[in-house]
Tab-separated table of C-alpha atoms and ligand atoms in Angstrom:
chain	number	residue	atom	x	y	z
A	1	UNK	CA	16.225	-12.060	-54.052
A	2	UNK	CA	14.564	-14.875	-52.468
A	3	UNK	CA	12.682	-15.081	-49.480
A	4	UNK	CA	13.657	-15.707	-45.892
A	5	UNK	CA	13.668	-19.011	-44.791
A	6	UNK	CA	10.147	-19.282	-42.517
A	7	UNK	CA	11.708	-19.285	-38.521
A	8	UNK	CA	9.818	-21.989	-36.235
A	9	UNK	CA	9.329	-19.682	-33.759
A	10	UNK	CA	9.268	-15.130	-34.081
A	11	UNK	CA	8.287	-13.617	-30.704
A	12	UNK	CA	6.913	-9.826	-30.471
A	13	UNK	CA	8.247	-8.186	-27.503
A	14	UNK	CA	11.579	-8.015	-25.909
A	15	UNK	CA	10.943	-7.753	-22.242
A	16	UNK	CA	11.556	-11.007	-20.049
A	17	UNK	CA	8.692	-12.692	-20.949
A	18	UNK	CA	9.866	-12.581	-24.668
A	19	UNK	CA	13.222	-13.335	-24.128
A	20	UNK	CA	12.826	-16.287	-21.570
A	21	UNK	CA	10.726	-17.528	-24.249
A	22	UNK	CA	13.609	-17.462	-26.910
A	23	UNK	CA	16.150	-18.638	-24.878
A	24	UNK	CA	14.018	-21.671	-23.857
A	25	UNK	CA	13.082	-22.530	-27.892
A	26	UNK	CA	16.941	-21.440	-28.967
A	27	UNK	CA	17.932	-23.921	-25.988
A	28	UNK	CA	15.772	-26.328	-27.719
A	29	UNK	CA	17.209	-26.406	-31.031
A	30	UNK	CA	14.565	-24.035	-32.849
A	31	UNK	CA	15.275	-20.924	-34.835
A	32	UNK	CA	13.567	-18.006	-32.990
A	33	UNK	CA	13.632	-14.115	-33.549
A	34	UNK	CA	12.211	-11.708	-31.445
A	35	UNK	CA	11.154	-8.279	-32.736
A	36	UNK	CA	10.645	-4.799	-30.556
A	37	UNK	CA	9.427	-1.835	-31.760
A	38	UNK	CA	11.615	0.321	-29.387
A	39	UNK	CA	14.785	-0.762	-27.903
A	40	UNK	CA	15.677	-4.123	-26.312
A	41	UNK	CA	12.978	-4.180	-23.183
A	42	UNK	CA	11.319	-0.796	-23.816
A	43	UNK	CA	8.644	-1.169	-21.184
A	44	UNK	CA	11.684	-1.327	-18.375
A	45	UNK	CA	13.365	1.498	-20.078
A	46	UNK	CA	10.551	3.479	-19.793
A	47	UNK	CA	10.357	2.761	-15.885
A	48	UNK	CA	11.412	5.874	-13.272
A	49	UNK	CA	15.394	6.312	-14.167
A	50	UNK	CA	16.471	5.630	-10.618
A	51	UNK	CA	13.909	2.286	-9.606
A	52	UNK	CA	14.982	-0.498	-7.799
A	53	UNK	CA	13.063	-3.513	-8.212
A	54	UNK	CA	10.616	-5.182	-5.554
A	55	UNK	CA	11.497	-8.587	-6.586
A	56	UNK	CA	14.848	-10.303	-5.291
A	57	UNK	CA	17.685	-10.358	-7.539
A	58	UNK	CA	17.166	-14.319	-8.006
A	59	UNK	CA	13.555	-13.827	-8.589
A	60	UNK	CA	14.439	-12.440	-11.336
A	61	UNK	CA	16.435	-14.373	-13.181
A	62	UNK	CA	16.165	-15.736	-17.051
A	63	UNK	CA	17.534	-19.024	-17.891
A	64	UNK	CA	19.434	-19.861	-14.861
A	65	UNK	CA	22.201	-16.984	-15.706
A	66	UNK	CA	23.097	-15.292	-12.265
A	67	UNK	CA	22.054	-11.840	-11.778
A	68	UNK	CA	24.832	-10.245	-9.460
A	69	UNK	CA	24.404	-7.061	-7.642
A	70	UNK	CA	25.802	-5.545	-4.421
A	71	UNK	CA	22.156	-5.301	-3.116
A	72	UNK	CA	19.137	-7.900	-2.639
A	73	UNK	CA	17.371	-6.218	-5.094
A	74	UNK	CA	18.686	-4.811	-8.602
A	75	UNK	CA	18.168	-1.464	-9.764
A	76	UNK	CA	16.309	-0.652	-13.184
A	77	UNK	CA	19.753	0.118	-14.383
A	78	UNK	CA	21.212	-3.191	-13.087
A	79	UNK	CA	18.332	-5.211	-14.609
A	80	UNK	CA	18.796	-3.858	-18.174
A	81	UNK	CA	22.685	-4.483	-18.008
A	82	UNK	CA	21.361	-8.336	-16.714
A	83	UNK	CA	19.090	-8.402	-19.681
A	84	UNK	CA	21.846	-7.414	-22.233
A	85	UNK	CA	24.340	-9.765	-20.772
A	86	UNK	CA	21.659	-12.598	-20.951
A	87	UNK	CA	20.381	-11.597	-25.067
A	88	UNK	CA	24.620	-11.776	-25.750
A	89	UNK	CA	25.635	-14.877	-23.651
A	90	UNK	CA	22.896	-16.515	-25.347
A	91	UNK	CA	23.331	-15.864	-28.743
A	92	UNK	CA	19.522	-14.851	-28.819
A	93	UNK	CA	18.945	-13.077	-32.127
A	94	UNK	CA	17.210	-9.280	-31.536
A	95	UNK	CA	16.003	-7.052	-33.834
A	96	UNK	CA	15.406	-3.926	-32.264
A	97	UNK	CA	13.214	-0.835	-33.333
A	98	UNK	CA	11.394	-3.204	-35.804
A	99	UNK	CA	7.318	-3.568	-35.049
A	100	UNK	CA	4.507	-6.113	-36.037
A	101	UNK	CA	2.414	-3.828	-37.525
A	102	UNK	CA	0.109	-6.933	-38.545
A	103	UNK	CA	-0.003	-11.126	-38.736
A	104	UNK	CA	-1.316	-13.338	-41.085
A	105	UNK	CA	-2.023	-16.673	-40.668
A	106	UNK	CA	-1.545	-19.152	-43.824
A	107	UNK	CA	-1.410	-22.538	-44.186
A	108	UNK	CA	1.306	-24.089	-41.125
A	109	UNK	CA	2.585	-20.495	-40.874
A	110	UNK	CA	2.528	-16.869	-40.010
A	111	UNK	CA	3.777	-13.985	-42.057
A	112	UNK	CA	4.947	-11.157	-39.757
A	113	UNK	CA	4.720	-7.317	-41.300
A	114	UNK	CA	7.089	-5.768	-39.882
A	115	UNK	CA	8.097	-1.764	-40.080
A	116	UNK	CA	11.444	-0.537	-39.180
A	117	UNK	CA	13.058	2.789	-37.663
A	118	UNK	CA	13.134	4.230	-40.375
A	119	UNK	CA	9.827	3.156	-42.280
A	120	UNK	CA	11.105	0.338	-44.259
A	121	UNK	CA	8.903	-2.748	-44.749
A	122	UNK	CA	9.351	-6.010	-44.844
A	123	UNK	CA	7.872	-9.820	-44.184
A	124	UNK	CA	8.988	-12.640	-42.195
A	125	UNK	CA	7.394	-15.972	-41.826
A	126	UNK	CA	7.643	-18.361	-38.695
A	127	UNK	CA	5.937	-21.825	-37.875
A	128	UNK	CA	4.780	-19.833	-34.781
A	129	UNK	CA	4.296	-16.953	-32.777
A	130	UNK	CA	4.385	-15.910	-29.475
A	131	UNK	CA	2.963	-12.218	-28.376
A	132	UNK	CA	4.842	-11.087	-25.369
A	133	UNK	CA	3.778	-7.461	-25.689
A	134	UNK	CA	3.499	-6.536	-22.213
A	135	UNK	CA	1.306	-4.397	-20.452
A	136	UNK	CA	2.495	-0.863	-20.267
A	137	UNK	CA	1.625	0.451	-23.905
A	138	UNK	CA	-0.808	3.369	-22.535
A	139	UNK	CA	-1.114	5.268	-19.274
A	140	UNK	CA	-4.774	5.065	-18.024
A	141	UNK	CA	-6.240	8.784	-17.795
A	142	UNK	CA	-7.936	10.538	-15.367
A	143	UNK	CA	-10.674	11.212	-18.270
A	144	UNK	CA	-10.654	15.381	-16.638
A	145	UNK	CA	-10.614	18.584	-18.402
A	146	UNK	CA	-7.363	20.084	-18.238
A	147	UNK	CA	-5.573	16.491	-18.546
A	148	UNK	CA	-4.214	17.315	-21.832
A	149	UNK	CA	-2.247	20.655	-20.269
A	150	UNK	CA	1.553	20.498	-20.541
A	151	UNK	CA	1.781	20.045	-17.137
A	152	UNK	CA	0.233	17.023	-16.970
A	153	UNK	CA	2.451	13.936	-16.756
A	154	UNK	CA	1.288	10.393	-16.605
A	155	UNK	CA	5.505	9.159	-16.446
A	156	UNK	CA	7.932	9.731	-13.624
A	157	UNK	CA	11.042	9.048	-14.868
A	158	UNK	CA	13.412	11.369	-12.427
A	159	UNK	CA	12.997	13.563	-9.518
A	160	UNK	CA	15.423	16.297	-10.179
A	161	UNK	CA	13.012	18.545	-12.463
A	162	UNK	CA	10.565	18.676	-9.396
A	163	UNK	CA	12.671	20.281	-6.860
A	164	UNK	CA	10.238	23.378	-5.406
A	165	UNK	CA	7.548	22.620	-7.471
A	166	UNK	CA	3.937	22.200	-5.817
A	167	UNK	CA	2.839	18.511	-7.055
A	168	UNK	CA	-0.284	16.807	-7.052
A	169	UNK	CA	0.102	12.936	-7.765
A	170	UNK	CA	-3.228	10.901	-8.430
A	171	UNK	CA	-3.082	7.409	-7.712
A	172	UNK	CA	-2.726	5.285	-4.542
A	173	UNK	CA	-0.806	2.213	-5.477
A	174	UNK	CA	2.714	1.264	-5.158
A	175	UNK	CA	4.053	3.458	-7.636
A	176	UNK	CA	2.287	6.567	-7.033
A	177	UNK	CA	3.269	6.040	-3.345
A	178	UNK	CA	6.999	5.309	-4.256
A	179	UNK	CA	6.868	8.299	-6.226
A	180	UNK	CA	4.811	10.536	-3.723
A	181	UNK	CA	8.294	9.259	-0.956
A	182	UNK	CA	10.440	10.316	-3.763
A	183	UNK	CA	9.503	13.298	-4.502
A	184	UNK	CA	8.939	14.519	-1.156
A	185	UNK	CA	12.128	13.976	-0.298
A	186	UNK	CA	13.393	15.538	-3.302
A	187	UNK	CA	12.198	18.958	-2.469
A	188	UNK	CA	9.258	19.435	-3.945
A	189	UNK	CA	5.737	20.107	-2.129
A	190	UNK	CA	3.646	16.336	-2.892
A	191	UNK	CA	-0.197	16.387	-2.417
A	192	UNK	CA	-1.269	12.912	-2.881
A	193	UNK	CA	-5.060	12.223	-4.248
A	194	UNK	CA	-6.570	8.859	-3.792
A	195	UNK	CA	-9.696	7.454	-4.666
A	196	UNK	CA	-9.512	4.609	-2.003
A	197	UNK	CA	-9.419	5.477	2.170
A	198	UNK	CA	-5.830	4.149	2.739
A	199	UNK	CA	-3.142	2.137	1.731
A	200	UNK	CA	-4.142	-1.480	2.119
A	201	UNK	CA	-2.591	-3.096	-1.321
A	202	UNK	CA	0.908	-0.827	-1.318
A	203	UNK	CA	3.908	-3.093	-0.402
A	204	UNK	CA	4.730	-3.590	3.307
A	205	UNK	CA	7.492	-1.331	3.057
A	206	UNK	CA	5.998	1.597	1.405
A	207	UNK	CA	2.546	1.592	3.008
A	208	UNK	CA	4.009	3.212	6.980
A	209	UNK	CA	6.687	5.268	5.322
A	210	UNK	CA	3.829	6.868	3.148
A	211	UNK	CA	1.393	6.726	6.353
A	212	UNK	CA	4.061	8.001	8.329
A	213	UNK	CA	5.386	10.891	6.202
A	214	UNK	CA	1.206	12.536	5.911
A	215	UNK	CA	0.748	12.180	9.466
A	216	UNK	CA	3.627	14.474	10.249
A	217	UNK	CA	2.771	16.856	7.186
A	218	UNK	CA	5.444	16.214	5.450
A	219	UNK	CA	2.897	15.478	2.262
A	220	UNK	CA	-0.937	16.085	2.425
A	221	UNK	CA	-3.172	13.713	1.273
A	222	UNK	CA	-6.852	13.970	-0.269
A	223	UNK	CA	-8.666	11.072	0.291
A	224	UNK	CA	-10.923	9.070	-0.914
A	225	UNK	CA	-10.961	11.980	-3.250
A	226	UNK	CA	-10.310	12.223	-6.856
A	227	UNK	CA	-9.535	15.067	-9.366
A	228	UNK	CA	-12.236	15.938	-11.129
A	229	UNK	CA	-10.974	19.132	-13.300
A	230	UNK	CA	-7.306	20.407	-13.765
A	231	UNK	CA	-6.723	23.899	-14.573
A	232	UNK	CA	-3.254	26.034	-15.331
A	233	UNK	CA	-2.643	26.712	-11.595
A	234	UNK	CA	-5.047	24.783	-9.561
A	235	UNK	CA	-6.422	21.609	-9.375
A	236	UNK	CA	-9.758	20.558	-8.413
A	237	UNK	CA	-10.279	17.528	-6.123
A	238	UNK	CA	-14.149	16.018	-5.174
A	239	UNK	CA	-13.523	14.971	-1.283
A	240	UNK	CA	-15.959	11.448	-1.756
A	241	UNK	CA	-17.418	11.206	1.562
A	242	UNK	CA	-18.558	14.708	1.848
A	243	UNK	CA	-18.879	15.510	-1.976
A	244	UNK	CA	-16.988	18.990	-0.795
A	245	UNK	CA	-14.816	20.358	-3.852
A	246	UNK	CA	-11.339	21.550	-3.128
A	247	UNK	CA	-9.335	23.970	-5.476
A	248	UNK	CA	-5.943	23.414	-4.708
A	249	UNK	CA	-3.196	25.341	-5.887
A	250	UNK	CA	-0.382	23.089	-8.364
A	251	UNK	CA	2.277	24.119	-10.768
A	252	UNK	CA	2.097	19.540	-11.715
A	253	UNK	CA	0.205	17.215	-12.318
A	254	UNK	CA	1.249	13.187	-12.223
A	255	UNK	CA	-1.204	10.738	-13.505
A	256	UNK	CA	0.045	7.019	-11.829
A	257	UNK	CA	-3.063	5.612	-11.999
A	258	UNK	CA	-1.915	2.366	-14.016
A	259	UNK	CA	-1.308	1.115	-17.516
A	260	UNK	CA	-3.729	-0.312	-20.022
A	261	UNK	CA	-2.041	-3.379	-22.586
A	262	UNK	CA	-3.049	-2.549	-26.083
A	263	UNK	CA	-5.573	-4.729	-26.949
A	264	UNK	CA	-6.041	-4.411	-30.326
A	265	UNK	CA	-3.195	-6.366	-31.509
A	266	UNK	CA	-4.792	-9.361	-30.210
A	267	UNK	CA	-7.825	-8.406	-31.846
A	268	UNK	CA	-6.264	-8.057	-35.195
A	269	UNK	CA	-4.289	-11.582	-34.893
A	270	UNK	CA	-7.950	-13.318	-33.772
A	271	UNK	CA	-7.413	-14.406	-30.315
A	272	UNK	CA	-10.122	-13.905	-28.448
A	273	UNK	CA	-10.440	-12.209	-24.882
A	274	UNK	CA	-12.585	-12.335	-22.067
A	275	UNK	CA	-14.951	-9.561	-21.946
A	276	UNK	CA	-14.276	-9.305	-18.624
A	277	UNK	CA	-10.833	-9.335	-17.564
A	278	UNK	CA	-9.363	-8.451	-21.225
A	279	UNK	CA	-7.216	-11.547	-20.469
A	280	UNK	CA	-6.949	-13.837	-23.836
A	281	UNK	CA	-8.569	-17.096	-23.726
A	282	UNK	CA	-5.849	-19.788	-24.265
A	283	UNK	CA	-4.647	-23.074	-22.595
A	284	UNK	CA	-2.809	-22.613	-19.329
A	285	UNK	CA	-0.819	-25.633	-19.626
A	286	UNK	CA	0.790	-24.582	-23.334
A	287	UNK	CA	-0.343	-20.548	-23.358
A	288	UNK	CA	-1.493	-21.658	-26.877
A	289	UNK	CA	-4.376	-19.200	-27.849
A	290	UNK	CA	-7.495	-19.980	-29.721
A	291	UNK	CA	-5.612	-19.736	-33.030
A	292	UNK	CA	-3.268	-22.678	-33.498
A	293	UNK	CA	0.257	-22.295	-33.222
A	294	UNK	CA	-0.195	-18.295	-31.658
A	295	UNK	CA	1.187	-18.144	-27.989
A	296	UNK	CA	1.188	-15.533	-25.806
A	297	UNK	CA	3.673	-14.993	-22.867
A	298	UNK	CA	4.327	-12.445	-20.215
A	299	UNK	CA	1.985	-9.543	-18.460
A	300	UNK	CA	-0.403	-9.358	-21.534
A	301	UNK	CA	-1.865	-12.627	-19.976
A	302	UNK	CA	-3.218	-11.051	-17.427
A	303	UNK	CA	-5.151	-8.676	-19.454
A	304	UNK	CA	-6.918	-5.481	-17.757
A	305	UNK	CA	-5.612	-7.565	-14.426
A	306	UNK	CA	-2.860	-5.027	-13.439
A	307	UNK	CA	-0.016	-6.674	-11.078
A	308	UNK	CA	-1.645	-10.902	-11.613
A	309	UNK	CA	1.073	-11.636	-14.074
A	310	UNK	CA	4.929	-10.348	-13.771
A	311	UNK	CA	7.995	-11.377	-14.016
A	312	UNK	CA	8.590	-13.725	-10.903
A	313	UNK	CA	5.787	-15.199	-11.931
A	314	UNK	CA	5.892	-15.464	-15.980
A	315	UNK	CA	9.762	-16.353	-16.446
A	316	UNK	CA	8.790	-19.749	-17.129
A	317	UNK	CA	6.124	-19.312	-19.846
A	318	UNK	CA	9.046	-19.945	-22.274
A	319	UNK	CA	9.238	-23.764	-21.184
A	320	UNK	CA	5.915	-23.885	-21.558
A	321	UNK	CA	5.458	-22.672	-24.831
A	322	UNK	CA	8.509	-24.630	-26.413
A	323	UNK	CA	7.056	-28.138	-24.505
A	324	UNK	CA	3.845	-28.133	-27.339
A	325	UNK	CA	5.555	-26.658	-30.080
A	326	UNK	CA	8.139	-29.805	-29.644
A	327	UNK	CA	5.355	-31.739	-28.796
A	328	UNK	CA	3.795	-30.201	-32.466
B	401	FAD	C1	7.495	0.333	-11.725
B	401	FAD	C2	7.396	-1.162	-11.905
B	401	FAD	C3	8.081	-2.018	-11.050
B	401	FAD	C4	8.025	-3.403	-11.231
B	401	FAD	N1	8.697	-4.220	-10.364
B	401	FAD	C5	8.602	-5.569	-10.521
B	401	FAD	C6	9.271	-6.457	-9.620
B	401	FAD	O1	9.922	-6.029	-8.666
B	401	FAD	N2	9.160	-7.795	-9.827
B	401	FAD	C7	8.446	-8.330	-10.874
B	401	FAD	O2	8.392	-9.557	-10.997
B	401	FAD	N3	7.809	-7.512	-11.742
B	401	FAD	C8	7.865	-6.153	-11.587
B	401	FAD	N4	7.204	-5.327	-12.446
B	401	FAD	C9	6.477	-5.911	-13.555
B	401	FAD	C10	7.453	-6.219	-14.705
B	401	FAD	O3	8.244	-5.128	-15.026
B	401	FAD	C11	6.702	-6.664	-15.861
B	401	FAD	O4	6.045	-7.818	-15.408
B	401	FAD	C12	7.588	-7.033	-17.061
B	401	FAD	O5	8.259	-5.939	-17.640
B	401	FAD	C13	6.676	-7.641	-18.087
B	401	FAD	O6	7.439	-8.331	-18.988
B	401	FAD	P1	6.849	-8.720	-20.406
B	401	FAD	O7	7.991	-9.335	-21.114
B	401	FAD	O8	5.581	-9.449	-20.268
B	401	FAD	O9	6.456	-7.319	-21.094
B	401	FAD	P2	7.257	-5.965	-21.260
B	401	FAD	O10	8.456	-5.903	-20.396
B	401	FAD	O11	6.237	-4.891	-21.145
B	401	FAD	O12	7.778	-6.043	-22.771
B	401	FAD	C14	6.924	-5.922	-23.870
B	401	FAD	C15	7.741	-5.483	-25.068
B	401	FAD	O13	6.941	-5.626	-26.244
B	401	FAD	C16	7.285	-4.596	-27.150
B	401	FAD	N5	6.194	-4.474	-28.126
B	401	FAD	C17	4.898	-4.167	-27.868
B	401	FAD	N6	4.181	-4.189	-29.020
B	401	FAD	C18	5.044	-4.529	-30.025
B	401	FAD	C19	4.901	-4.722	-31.430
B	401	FAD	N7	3.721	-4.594	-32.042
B	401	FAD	N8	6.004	-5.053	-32.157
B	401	FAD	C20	7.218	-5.213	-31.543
B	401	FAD	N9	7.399	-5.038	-30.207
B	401	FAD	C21	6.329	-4.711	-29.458
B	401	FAD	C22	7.478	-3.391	-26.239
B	401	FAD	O14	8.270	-2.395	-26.862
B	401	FAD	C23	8.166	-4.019	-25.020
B	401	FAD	O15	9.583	-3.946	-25.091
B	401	FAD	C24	7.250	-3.943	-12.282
B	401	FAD	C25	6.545	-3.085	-13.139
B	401	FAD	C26	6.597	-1.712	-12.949
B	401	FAD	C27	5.807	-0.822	-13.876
């Protein structure tokens, strides 16, 4: 059998930032594949079941394609309908459950190992790549004992399974906050443990329903405090100002302390990263890393930089990317 034609252009990653950047090089008259290892924009999938976006419904748009909605803002569910619609109107050619395992770079191309579903293996080349992995690969941990006990989640995906259930949530951001509201008003008993003294960075609409619901008891808070041991029934939480340790009583824990991008793909392709920020070194004006013809797109730009780079804000790397390749 012989071998697939080489693509000009295979992206890794299927969330906007990947497929902006296909529809922008498809638009331009290259052939372009992009590959995910799960299904068509895991990370979102993975997001709580019943989420509504922060962003504006036009915000969010791909490729000038309307995203309708009764409501300013789209649910998770009514983003990954938007996102199917957009891969089929465009023709944009998916393969799902299929990951890079590895690249190689050869003379004027890549070869892509790829590993399907089901363990098969096989090899495609492409002109070049972009990475558009993301962000969310691994929950950061609270590095405790006790955080590998089954009741220890670092996901919210629904409240339901909470209902009566004495929860302690670590974390102080928006989604740890949205989450704290959610549950709270889903029946079950929310402590909420931050390391920080308020609420300054939350968005404007969380930060006085959260401030709002602790003042009138409705969930306690710990803070600046941070858990410093779980156990099967309690938790313990180090109060920071006064160094006191409290043993609070818990049937759950929830870990939303943030994500961590897996950086080790990078490292095995050869771009380089800052030491600091994680972020990979590359040109802002193309995205083009330190190994010619290797892109990268989306969130993983922004490295260990949690909320710098999302989608607002990254649906045009695509143009971007396809100006220098056509510029190649
Ligand atoms: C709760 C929450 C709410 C948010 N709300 C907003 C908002 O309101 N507005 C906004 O602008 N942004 C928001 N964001 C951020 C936004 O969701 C992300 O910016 C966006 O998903 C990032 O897109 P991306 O394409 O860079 O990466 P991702 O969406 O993370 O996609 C990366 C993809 O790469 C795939 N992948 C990874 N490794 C491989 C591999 N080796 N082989 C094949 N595939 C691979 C993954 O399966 C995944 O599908 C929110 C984020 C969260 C967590």
């Amino acid at each position: 059998m012989s071998e697939p034609a080489p693509l000009d252009l295979a992206i890794i990653g299927s969330g906007p930032a990947g497929l902006c950047t296909a529809d922008a090089a498809l638009r331009a008259g290259l052939s372009v594949r992009v590959y995910d290892r799960g299904c068509l924009a895991e990370s979102i999938h993975r997001f709580p079941t019943f989420m509504r976006f922060h962003s504006t419904k036009e915000n969010l748009e791909l490729g000038g394609v309307p995203l309708v909605g009764p409501e300013d803002k789209p649910t998770r569910q009514e983003y990954l309908e938007y996102l199917r619609r957009f891969v089929t109107l465009r023709g944009l050619d998916v393969r799902l459950y299929t990951e890079v395992t590895r690249l190689e770079r050869g003379p004027g191309e890549f070869t892509l190992h790829l590993r399907g579903r089901g363990g098969d293996e096989h090899v495609q080349r492409a002109r070049f790549v972009t990475i558009a992995t993301g962000g969310y690969d691994s929950p950061q941990r609270l590095g405790v004992p006790g955080e590998d006990l089954p009741k220890v989640r670092h996901h919210f995906d629904e409240p339901h399974p909470y209902f009566r259930q004495r929860v302690m949530i670590a974390g102080g951001k928006n989604s740890a906050v949205e989450t704290a509201l959610i549950l709270a008003r889903a029946g079950a008993h929310v402590t909420i443990c931050h390391r920080g003294p308020g609420f300054a960075g939350v968005k404007y609409w969380l930060r006085p329903d959260i401030e709002n619901r602790i003042r009138e008891g409705r969930i306690a808070a710990l803070m600046p405090a941070e858990v410093v041991a779980i156990e099967p029934l309690h938790v313990q939480v180090r109060l920071r100002e006064t160094g006191e340790t409290r043993r609070v009583e818990n049937d759950v824990v929830l870990a939303l302390i943030g994500f961590e991008p897996d950086l080790s793909f990078l490292a095995r392709c050869g771009v380089a990263v800052d030491p600091a920020t994680k972020q990979p070194v590359l040109d802002p004006q193309t995205l083009e890393t330190n190994v010619p013809g290797l892109f990268c797109a989306g969130v993983i730009l922004g490295g260990s930089l949690s909320g710098m780079v999302f989608i607002e804000n990254a649906r045009h790397h695509g143009e971007q990317i396809v100006a220098k390749i056509r510029g190649s």
